[in-house]
Amino acid sequence: MSGQSETTARTDTLELGDVTVTRVVEWSGRIRTVGEMVPDSPEEVREEHRAELVPDFWDPRDDAYLCAVQSWIIRSEGRVIVVDTGAGNDRDRPQVPPFDHLSTPFLDNLARAGVRPEDVDVVVNTHVHYDHVGWNTRLDDGAWVPTFPRATYLIPRVDREYFDPANEHLRPAARSDADRLRREGNRLVFADSVQPILDSGRAVLWEDRHRIDADLELRAAPGHTPGSSALWLRSGTERAVFVGDMLHSPVQLWTPHANSCFCEDPRQSRETRRRVLAEAADTRALVLPAHFPGRGAARVKHEGDRFEIREWAPLDRLTAS
Ligand SMILES: [Zn+2]
């Protein structure tokens, strides 16, 4: 992973039927290269789509992958829902140096979007990776406590089981130092960002489908992790889908078979990506990934066996470089 990072304090809001969606950024910067992040997407595809990728998503000079870590705040039926909680402050993250002992003004950014921790009713973790569960908790006098003291935390049961260190013995032995570091990292993430929520009694573990309200439904979207999920929004004639890490880069629209290097089940990840993007294209749903800088989200359309951008969301551009 290479260095440069910056924190930003921008918020942007969309109206989708009766629901509003606000982007709150925790971190943006360069992580690895696009070639490393999405290894099965050939370089020619980046060249072919240079105009759509530069400058927001790709730096062609060194192939840098430009990344945002952000939360989507949904206001629906009088409630406040936070989708994914970023990487969090103050954590030991030896497996991801740019996020080790991070110190960002995320809660100030959230306040600028009009949300205090006690205002949050529901937290959605699309999956249990470090950059989606971080602000589940905060450090309080040496103890990890829920950041959102009134919220119900919706955590996919499959990921809760899969990443629980108590179930480590169910997996094959680590084969390399990188494997060992990743597993140690997972243990730390579970201990500081998941276990305290389970212990607080604020977690609701769900499987397959979970309805949040009349407009919002979580559905399993496995592959990236076994418990990965997508949150579908339907209000009036508007549709949207929060896809978490099903997409890391727009190159995966043009090469939907191409997984990120963090996708745990390659076959299932591809199937899920094609299925969810096809439904989003058919219903003109706005697709909101977790890590897109730039306009942050887009409507997509079919183009043979791949997808194209129909239009970007009317959000302010976030420049990650
Ligand atoms: Zn992620």
mmCIF file of C-alpha atoms and ligand atoms in Angstrom:
data_model
loop_
_atom_site.group_PDB
_atom_site.id
_atom_site.type_symbol
_atom_site.label_atom_id
_atom_site.label_comp_id
_atom_site.label_asym_id
_atom_site.label_seq_id
_atom_site.Cartn_x
_atom_site.Cartn_y
_atom_site.Cartn_z
ATOM 1 C CA MET A 1 0.000 0.000 0.000
ATOM 2 C CA SER A 2 1.288 3.425 -0.737
ATOM 3 C CA GLY A 3 1.064 6.531 1.354
ATOM 4 C CA GLN A 4 -0.701 9.735 0.484
ATOM 5 C CA SER A 5 -4.017 10.285 2.096
ATOM 6 C CA GLU A 6 -6.223 13.162 2.966
ATOM 7 C CA THR A 7 -9.305 13.660 5.019
ATOM 8 C CA THR A 8 -12.214 15.624 3.742
ATOM 9 C CA ALA A 9 -15.277 17.143 5.282
ATOM 10 C CA ARG A 10 -17.799 17.188 2.484
ATOM 11 C CA THR A 11 -21.396 16.146 2.566
ATOM 12 C CA ASP A 12 -23.726 15.729 -0.355
ATOM 13 C CA THR A 13 -27.398 14.870 -0.458
ATOM 14 C CA LEU A 14 -29.709 13.206 -2.977
ATOM 15 C CA GLU A 15 -33.473 12.937 -2.861
ATOM 16 C CA LEU A 16 -34.910 9.608 -3.947
ATOM 17 C CA GLY A 17 -38.706 9.655 -3.620
ATOM 18 C CA ASP A 18 -39.473 10.345 0.045
ATOM 19 C CA VAL A 19 -36.000 9.302 1.131
ATOM 20 C CA THR A 20 -32.835 11.396 1.321
ATOM 21 C CA VAL A 21 -29.343 9.977 0.984
ATOM 22 C CA THR A 22 -26.280 11.878 2.190
ATOM 23 C CA ARG A 23 -22.677 10.981 1.563
ATOM 24 C CA VAL A 24 -20.312 11.406 4.512
ATOM 25 C CA VAL A 25 -16.648 10.838 3.710
ATOM 26 C CA GLU A 26 -14.231 9.434 6.258
ATOM 27 C CA TRP A 27 -11.043 9.125 4.161
ATOM 28 C CA SER A 28 -9.884 9.348 0.592
ATOM 29 C CA GLY A 29 -6.585 8.661 -1.083
ATOM 30 C CA ARG A 30 -4.484 6.160 -3.014
ATOM 31 C CA ILE A 31 -4.483 2.471 -2.231
ATOM 32 C CA ARG A 32 -2.444 0.042 -4.324
ATOM 33 C CA THR A 33 -2.899 0.061 -8.109
ATOM 34 C CA VAL A 34 -5.998 -0.681 -10.155
ATOM 35 C CA GLY A 35 -4.093 -3.683 -11.526
ATOM 36 C CA GLU A 36 -3.673 -5.033 -7.979
ATOM 37 C CA MET A 37 -7.180 -4.110 -6.813
ATOM 38 C CA VAL A 38 -9.023 -5.570 -9.814
ATOM 39 C CA PRO A 39 -6.515 -8.046 -11.245
ATOM 40 C CA ASP A 40 -8.828 -9.619 -13.863
ATOM 41 C CA SER A 41 -9.662 -6.337 -15.599
ATOM 42 C CA PRO A 42 -7.140 -5.787 -18.398
ATOM 43 C CA GLU A 43 -5.217 -2.549 -18.722
ATOM 44 C CA GLU A 44 -6.764 -1.960 -22.176
ATOM 45 C CA VAL A 45 -10.149 -1.496 -20.499
ATOM 46 C CA ARG A 46 -8.751 1.355 -18.418
ATOM 47 C CA GLU A 47 -7.286 2.965 -21.534
ATOM 48 C CA GLU A 48 -10.547 2.533 -23.410
ATOM 49 C CA HIS A 49 -12.471 4.262 -20.597
ATOM 50 C CA ARG A 50 -9.817 6.798 -19.651
ATOM 51 C CA ALA A 51 -12.246 9.733 -19.944
ATOM 52 C CA GLU A 52 -14.605 8.189 -17.351
ATOM 53 C CA LEU A 53 -11.848 7.080 -14.959
ATOM 54 C CA VAL A 54 -9.502 10.090 -14.925
ATOM 55 C CA PRO A 55 -9.062 12.009 -12.685
ATOM 56 C CA ASP A 56 -11.500 10.636 -10.076
ATOM 57 C CA PHE A 57 -10.901 6.878 -10.085
ATOM 58 C CA TRP A 58 -7.543 6.211 -11.675
ATOM 59 C CA ASP A 59 -4.161 7.886 -11.986
ATOM 60 C CA PRO A 60 -2.720 6.466 -15.226
ATOM 61 C CA ARG A 61 0.779 7.737 -14.397
ATOM 62 C CA ASP A 62 1.305 5.042 -11.761
ATOM 63 C CA ASP A 63 -1.934 3.027 -12.180
ATOM 64 C CA ALA A 64 -2.999 4.239 -8.692
ATOM 65 C CA TYR A 65 -6.409 3.161 -7.438
ATOM 66 C CA LEU A 66 -8.183 6.206 -5.996
ATOM 67 C CA CYS A 67 -10.432 5.320 -3.131
ATOM 68 C CA ALA A 68 -13.032 6.841 -0.840
ATOM 69 C CA VAL A 69 -14.068 5.382 2.487
ATOM 70 C CA GLN A 70 -17.515 6.785 3.120
ATOM 71 C CA SER A 71 -20.856 6.177 4.794
ATOM 72 C CA TRP A 72 -24.250 6.689 3.215
ATOM 73 C CA ILE A 73 -26.765 8.295 5.574
ATOM 74 C CA ILE A 74 -30.393 7.524 4.767
ATOM 75 C CA ARG A 75 -33.308 9.440 6.203
ATOM 76 C CA SER A 76 -36.441 7.369 5.753
ATOM 77 C CA GLU A 77 -39.810 7.403 7.574
ATOM 78 C CA GLY A 78 -38.401 9.753 10.203
ATOM 79 C CA ARG A 79 -35.451 7.525 11.020
ATOM 80 C CA VAL A 80 -31.720 7.877 10.411
ATOM 81 C CA ILE A 81 -29.894 4.892 8.938
ATOM 82 C CA VAL A 82 -26.096 4.734 8.518
ATOM 83 C CA VAL A 83 -24.880 2.374 5.791
ATOM 84 C CA ASP A 84 -21.335 1.169 6.552
ATOM 85 C CA THR A 85 -19.249 2.780 9.243
ATOM 86 C CA GLY A 86 -15.803 3.213 7.695
ATOM 87 C CA ALA A 87 -12.478 2.289 9.259
ATOM 88 C CA GLY A 88 -12.772 4.115 12.601
ATOM 89 C CA ASN A 89 -10.183 5.920 14.733
ATOM 90 C CA ASP A 90 -7.545 4.654 17.143
ATOM 91 C CA ARG A 91 -7.368 1.038 15.969
ATOM 92 C CA ASP A 92 -4.448 -1.378 15.674
ATOM 93 C CA ARG A 93 -4.496 -2.307 11.992
ATOM 94 C CA PRO A 94 -1.087 -3.846 11.210
ATOM 95 C CA GLN A 95 -2.610 -5.520 8.123
ATOM 96 C CA VAL A 96 -3.591 -2.149 6.535
ATOM 97 C CA PRO A 97 -0.987 0.514 7.401
ATOM 98 C CA PRO A 98 -2.919 3.528 5.949
ATOM 99 C CA PHE A 99 -5.699 2.801 8.465
ATOM 100 C CA ASP A 100 -3.525 1.984 11.467
ATOM 101 C CA HIS A 101 -4.394 4.350 14.315
ATOM 102 C CA LEU A 102 -6.373 6.552 11.988
ATOM 103 C CA SER A 103 -7.521 9.893 13.342
ATOM 104 C CA THR A 104 -10.167 11.549 11.181
ATOM 105 C CA PRO A 105 -12.927 14.047 11.990
ATOM 106 C CA PHE A 106 -15.591 11.576 10.805
ATOM 107 C CA LEU A 107 -17.987 12.388 13.651
ATOM 108 C CA ASP A 108 -17.608 16.107 12.856
ATOM 109 C CA ASN A 109 -18.352 15.350 9.209
ATOM 110 C CA LEU A 110 -21.418 13.453 10.350
ATOM 111 C CA ALA A 111 -22.454 16.414 12.541
ATOM 112 C CA ARG A 112 -22.055 18.706 9.523
ATOM 113 C CA ALA A 113 -24.561 16.432 7.772
ATOM 114 C CA GLY A 114 -26.917 17.101 10.695
ATOM 115 C CA VAL A 115 -26.440 13.768 12.452
ATOM 116 C CA ARG A 116 -25.355 13.328 16.059
ATOM 117 C CA PRO A 117 -24.487 9.788 17.229
ATOM 118 C CA GLU A 118 -27.634 9.655 19.378
ATOM 119 C CA ASP A 119 -29.788 10.498 16.331
ATOM 120 C CA VAL A 120 -28.925 7.256 14.555
ATOM 121 C CA ASP A 121 -31.659 4.602 14.658
ATOM 122 C CA VAL A 122 -30.158 1.880 12.477
ATOM 123 C CA VAL A 123 -26.616 0.945 11.468
ATOM 124 C CA VAL A 124 -26.137 -1.327 8.461
ATOM 125 C CA ASN A 125 -22.855 -3.198 8.038
ATOM 126 C CA THR A 126 -23.023 -4.469 4.449
ATOM 127 C CA HIS A 127 -20.329 -6.952 5.482
ATOM 128 C CA VAL A 128 -17.761 -7.458 8.229
ATOM 129 C CA HIS A 129 -14.540 -6.008 6.783
ATOM 130 C CA TYR A 130 -12.508 -3.461 8.753
ATOM 131 C CA ASP A 131 -13.542 -0.512 6.551
ATOM 132 C CA HIS A 132 -17.288 -1.170 6.966
ATOM 133 C CA VAL A 133 -17.546 -1.706 10.723
ATOM 134 C CA GLY A 134 -14.996 0.757 12.159
ATOM 135 C CA TRP A 135 -17.245 3.462 13.557
ATOM 136 C CA ASN A 136 -19.562 0.820 14.991
ATOM 137 C CA THR A 137 -17.553 1.637 18.114
ATOM 138 C CA ARG A 138 -15.422 4.356 19.651
ATOM 139 C CA LEU A 139 -12.855 4.328 22.398
ATOM 140 C CA ASP A 140 -14.248 5.501 25.740
ATOM 141 C CA ASP A 141 -11.811 5.511 28.645
ATOM 142 C CA GLY A 142 -9.965 2.510 27.244
ATOM 143 C CA ALA A 143 -13.099 0.530 26.346
ATOM 144 C CA TRP A 144 -14.766 0.058 22.955
ATOM 145 C CA VAL A 145 -18.393 1.183 23.205
ATOM 146 C CA PRO A 146 -21.128 1.583 20.562
ATOM 147 C CA THR A 147 -20.670 4.940 18.781
ATOM 148 C CA PHE A 148 -24.409 5.121 18.147
ATOM 149 C CA PRO A 149 -25.905 4.488 21.588
ATOM 150 C CA ARG A 150 -29.567 4.132 20.508
ATOM 151 C CA ALA A 151 -29.058 2.304 17.236
ATOM 152 C CA THR A 152 -29.919 -1.209 16.191
ATOM 153 C CA TYR A 153 -26.898 -2.645 14.354
ATOM 154 C CA LEU A 154 -27.865 -4.918 11.450
ATOM 155 C CA ILE A 155 -25.035 -7.414 10.924
ATOM 156 C CA PRO A 156 -25.193 -10.328 8.463
ATOM 157 C CA ARG A 157 -25.291 -13.494 10.562
ATOM 158 C CA VAL A 158 -23.137 -15.384 8.060
ATOM 159 C CA ASP A 159 -20.282 -12.843 8.384
ATOM 160 C CA ARG A 160 -20.677 -12.686 12.152
ATOM 161 C CA GLU A 161 -20.064 -16.463 12.267
ATOM 162 C CA TYR A 162 -17.400 -16.482 9.552
ATOM 163 C CA PHE A 163 -15.207 -13.769 11.070
ATOM 164 C CA ASP A 164 -15.666 -14.805 14.708
ATOM 165 C CA PRO A 165 -12.169 -15.863 15.885
ATOM 166 C CA ALA A 166 -13.894 -18.560 17.938
ATOM 167 C CA ASN A 167 -14.626 -20.298 14.606
ATOM 168 C CA GLU A 168 -11.063 -20.048 13.306
ATOM 169 C CA HIS A 169 -10.526 -23.776 13.856
ATOM 170 C CA LEU A 170 -13.115 -24.459 11.121
ATOM 171 C CA ARG A 171 -10.751 -23.050 8.495
ATOM 172 C CA PRO A 172 -7.642 -24.502 6.893
ATOM 173 C CA ALA A 173 -4.359 -23.515 8.553
ATOM 174 C CA ALA A 174 -2.775 -20.243 7.388
ATOM 175 C CA ARG A 175 -0.393 -20.929 4.501
ATOM 176 C CA SER A 176 1.730 -17.785 4.423
ATOM 177 C CA ASP A 177 2.815 -14.786 6.472
ATOM 178 C CA ALA A 178 0.311 -12.664 4.547
ATOM 179 C CA ASP A 179 -2.415 -15.152 5.524
ATOM 180 C CA ARG A 180 -1.383 -14.986 9.167
ATOM 181 C CA LEU A 181 -1.310 -11.174 9.147
ATOM 182 C CA ARG A 182 -4.768 -11.025 7.555
ATOM 183 C CA ARG A 183 -6.180 -13.399 10.163
ATOM 184 C CA GLU A 184 -4.608 -11.479 13.001
ATOM 185 C CA GLY A 185 -6.146 -8.352 11.423
ATOM 186 C CA ASN A 186 -9.583 -10.006 11.306
ATOM 187 C CA ARG A 187 -9.259 -10.926 14.984
ATOM 188 C CA LEU A 188 -8.508 -7.306 15.892
ATOM 189 C CA VAL A 189 -11.442 -6.027 13.806
ATOM 190 C CA PHE A 190 -13.830 -8.460 15.419
ATOM 191 C CA ALA A 191 -12.581 -7.630 18.908
ATOM 192 C CA ASP A 192 -12.807 -3.829 18.669
ATOM 193 C CA SER A 193 -15.678 -3.300 16.191
ATOM 194 C CA VAL A 194 -18.028 -6.324 16.332
ATOM 195 C CA GLN A 195 -17.788 -8.089 19.700
ATOM 196 C CA PRO A 196 -18.592 -4.894 21.692
ATOM 197 C CA ILE A 197 -21.792 -4.492 19.639
ATOM 198 C CA LEU A 198 -22.770 -8.137 20.261
ATOM 199 C CA ASP A 199 -22.022 -7.674 23.977
ATOM 200 C CA SER A 200 -24.099 -4.478 24.148
ATOM 201 C CA GLY A 201 -27.214 -6.308 22.950
ATOM 202 C CA ARG A 202 -27.656 -3.776 20.116
ATOM 203 C CA ALA A 203 -26.961 -6.225 17.257
ATOM 204 C CA VAL A 204 -29.659 -7.826 15.141
ATOM 205 C CA LEU A 205 -28.241 -10.701 13.106
ATOM 206 C CA TRP A 206 -30.122 -11.367 9.887
ATOM 207 C CA GLU A 207 -29.971 -13.812 6.975
ATOM 208 C CA ASP A 208 -31.307 -13.884 3.419
ATOM 209 C CA ARG A 209 -33.591 -10.813 3.668
ATOM 210 C CA HIS A 210 -34.347 -8.174 6.262
ATOM 211 C CA ARG A 211 -36.893 -5.402 5.845
ATOM 212 C CA ILE A 212 -35.941 -2.131 7.564
ATOM 213 C CA ASP A 213 -39.053 -0.177 6.582
ATOM 214 C CA ALA A 214 -41.527 0.128 3.684
ATOM 215 C CA ASP A 215 -38.798 1.569 1.425
ATOM 216 C CA LEU A 216 -35.661 -0.323 2.478
ATOM 217 C CA GLU A 217 -34.777 -4.001 2.331
ATOM 218 C CA LEU A 218 -31.473 -5.796 2.917
ATOM 219 C CA ARG A 219 -30.822 -8.828 0.735
ATOM 220 C CA ALA A 220 -27.959 -11.293 0.776
ATOM 221 C CA ALA A 221 -25.378 -10.629 -1.955
ATOM 222 C CA PRO A 222 -22.647 -13.146 -1.090
ATOM 223 C CA GLY A 223 -19.229 -13.519 -2.668
ATOM 224 C CA HIS A 224 -17.039 -10.634 -1.570
ATOM 225 C CA THR A 225 -17.532 -12.138 1.881
ATOM 226 C CA PRO A 226 -19.904 -15.034 2.619
ATOM 227 C CA GLY A 227 -22.352 -12.671 4.355
ATOM 228 C CA SER A 228 -22.077 -9.662 2.027
ATOM 229 C CA SER A 229 -25.345 -7.881 1.400
ATOM 230 C CA ALA A 230 -26.986 -5.171 -0.673
ATOM 231 C CA LEU A 231 -29.515 -2.652 0.619
ATOM 232 C CA TRP A 232 -32.350 -1.995 -1.847
ATOM 233 C CA LEU A 233 -34.306 1.257 -1.726
ATOM 234 C CA ARG A 234 -37.674 1.773 -3.386
ATOM 235 C CA SER A 235 -39.636 4.989 -2.858
ATOM 236 C CA GLY A 236 -42.308 6.107 -5.324
ATOM 237 C CA THR A 237 -40.771 5.567 -8.744
ATOM 238 C CA GLU A 238 -37.206 5.810 -7.422
ATOM 239 C CA ARG A 239 -34.878 2.834 -6.983
ATOM 240 C CA ALA A 240 -31.396 2.575 -5.529
ATOM 241 C CA VAL A 241 -29.089 -0.131 -4.282
ATOM 242 C CA PHE A 242 -26.207 0.199 -1.829
ATOM 243 C CA VAL A 243 -23.787 -2.490 -2.950
ATOM 244 C CA GLY A 244 -20.927 -2.231 -0.440
ATOM 245 C CA ASP A 245 -17.814 -3.845 -1.942
ATOM 246 C CA MET A 246 -19.530 -5.635 -4.832
ATOM 247 C CA LEU A 247 -17.889 -2.897 -6.933
ATOM 248 C CA HIS A 248 -14.547 -1.312 -6.072
ATOM 249 C CA SER A 249 -13.985 0.435 -9.386
ATOM 250 C CA PRO A 250 -16.037 1.413 -12.441
ATOM 251 C CA VAL A 251 -13.814 -0.988 -14.440
ATOM 252 C CA GLN A 252 -15.945 -3.784 -12.964
ATOM 253 C CA LEU A 253 -18.956 -2.459 -14.883
ATOM 254 C CA TRP A 254 -17.094 -2.961 -18.172
ATOM 255 C CA THR A 255 -15.602 -6.262 -17.015
ATOM 256 C CA PRO A 256 -18.207 -7.598 -14.562
ATOM 257 C CA HIS A 257 -16.354 -10.929 -14.229
ATOM 258 C CA ALA A 258 -13.434 -9.045 -12.623
ATOM 259 C CA ASN A 259 -13.353 -9.413 -8.848
ATOM 260 C CA SER A 260 -11.425 -7.262 -6.430
ATOM 261 C CA CYS A 261 -8.381 -8.866 -4.808
ATOM 262 C CA PHE A 262 -10.411 -8.946 -1.567
ATOM 263 C CA CYS A 263 -13.306 -11.042 -2.913
ATOM 264 C CA GLU A 264 -13.317 -14.298 -0.978
ATOM 265 C CA ASP A 265 -15.360 -16.506 -3.335
ATOM 266 C CA PRO A 266 -14.490 -15.655 -6.956
ATOM 267 C CA ARG A 267 -17.312 -17.575 -8.630
ATOM 268 C CA GLN A 268 -20.007 -16.343 -6.258
ATOM 269 C CA SER A 269 -18.701 -12.754 -6.417
ATOM 270 C CA ARG A 270 -19.028 -12.735 -10.216
ATOM 271 C CA GLU A 271 -22.518 -14.228 -10.120
ATOM 272 C CA THR A 272 -23.689 -11.734 -7.516
ATOM 273 C CA ARG A 273 -22.167 -8.761 -9.367
ATOM 274 C CA ARG A 274 -23.900 -9.721 -12.630
ATOM 275 C CA ARG A 275 -27.209 -10.447 -10.922
ATOM 276 C CA VAL A 276 -27.344 -7.251 -8.844
ATOM 277 C CA LEU A 277 -26.133 -5.006 -11.689
ATOM 278 C CA ALA A 278 -28.661 -6.596 -14.065
ATOM 279 C CA GLU A 279 -31.494 -5.850 -11.652
ATOM 280 C CA ALA A 280 -30.170 -2.319 -11.128
ATOM 281 C CA ALA A 281 -30.019 -1.784 -14.903
ATOM 282 C CA ASP A 282 -33.521 -3.203 -15.464
ATOM 283 C CA THR A 283 -35.071 -1.049 -12.720
ATOM 284 C CA ARG A 284 -32.888 2.032 -13.343
ATOM 285 C CA ALA A 285 -31.739 1.825 -9.739
ATOM 286 C CA LEU A 286 -28.973 4.169 -8.648
ATOM 287 C CA VAL A 287 -25.946 2.029 -7.696
ATOM 288 C CA LEU A 288 -24.082 3.306 -4.607
ATOM 289 C CA PRO A 289 -20.826 1.457 -3.886
ATOM 290 C CA ALA A 290 -18.871 2.015 -0.687
ATOM 291 C CA HIS A 291 -15.625 3.241 -2.225
ATOM 292 C CA PHE A 292 -16.315 5.341 -5.312
ATOM 293 C CA PRO A 293 -14.861 8.845 -5.137
ATOM 294 C CA GLY A 294 -15.966 11.249 -7.903
ATOM 295 C CA ARG A 295 -19.763 11.454 -8.091
ATOM 296 C CA GLY A 296 -19.958 8.430 -5.791
ATOM 297 C CA ALA A 297 -22.823 6.598 -7.512
ATOM 298 C CA ALA A 298 -24.289 5.942 -10.956
ATOM 299 C CA ARG A 299 -27.211 4.503 -12.854
ATOM 300 C CA VAL A 300 -26.121 1.717 -15.195
ATOM 301 C CA LYS A 301 -27.398 0.052 -18.363
ATOM 302 C CA HIS A 302 -26.780 -3.250 -20.162
ATOM 303 C CA GLU A 303 -24.333 -3.295 -23.041
ATOM 304 C CA GLY A 304 -24.185 -6.893 -24.285
ATOM 305 C CA ASP A 305 -22.707 -8.972 -21.473
ATOM 306 C CA ARG A 306 -21.351 -5.957 -19.652
ATOM 307 C CA PHE A 307 -22.626 -2.665 -18.270
ATOM 308 C CA GLU A 308 -22.182 1.001 -19.062
ATOM 309 C CA ILE A 309 -22.762 4.119 -17.028
ATOM 310 C CA ARG A 310 -26.129 5.629 -17.906
ATOM 311 C CA GLU A 311 -25.542 8.697 -15.755
ATOM 312 C CA TRP A 312 -23.554 9.663 -12.688
ATOM 313 C CA ALA A 313 -25.368 10.777 -9.523
ATOM 314 C CA PRO A 314 -25.766 14.558 -9.216
ATOM 315 C CA LEU A 315 -23.383 14.691 -6.245
ATOM 316 C CA ASP A 316 -20.406 16.991 -5.787
ATOM 317 C CA ARG A 317 -17.234 15.382 -7.040
ATOM 318 C CA LEU A 318 -14.864 13.989 -4.455
ATOM 319 C CA THR A 319 -11.294 14.081 -5.676
ATOM 320 C CA ALA A 320 -9.270 11.422 -3.920
ATOM 321 C CA SER A 321 -5.797 12.018 -5.317
HETATM 322 ZN ZN ZN B 1 -14.515 -1.968 1.645
#
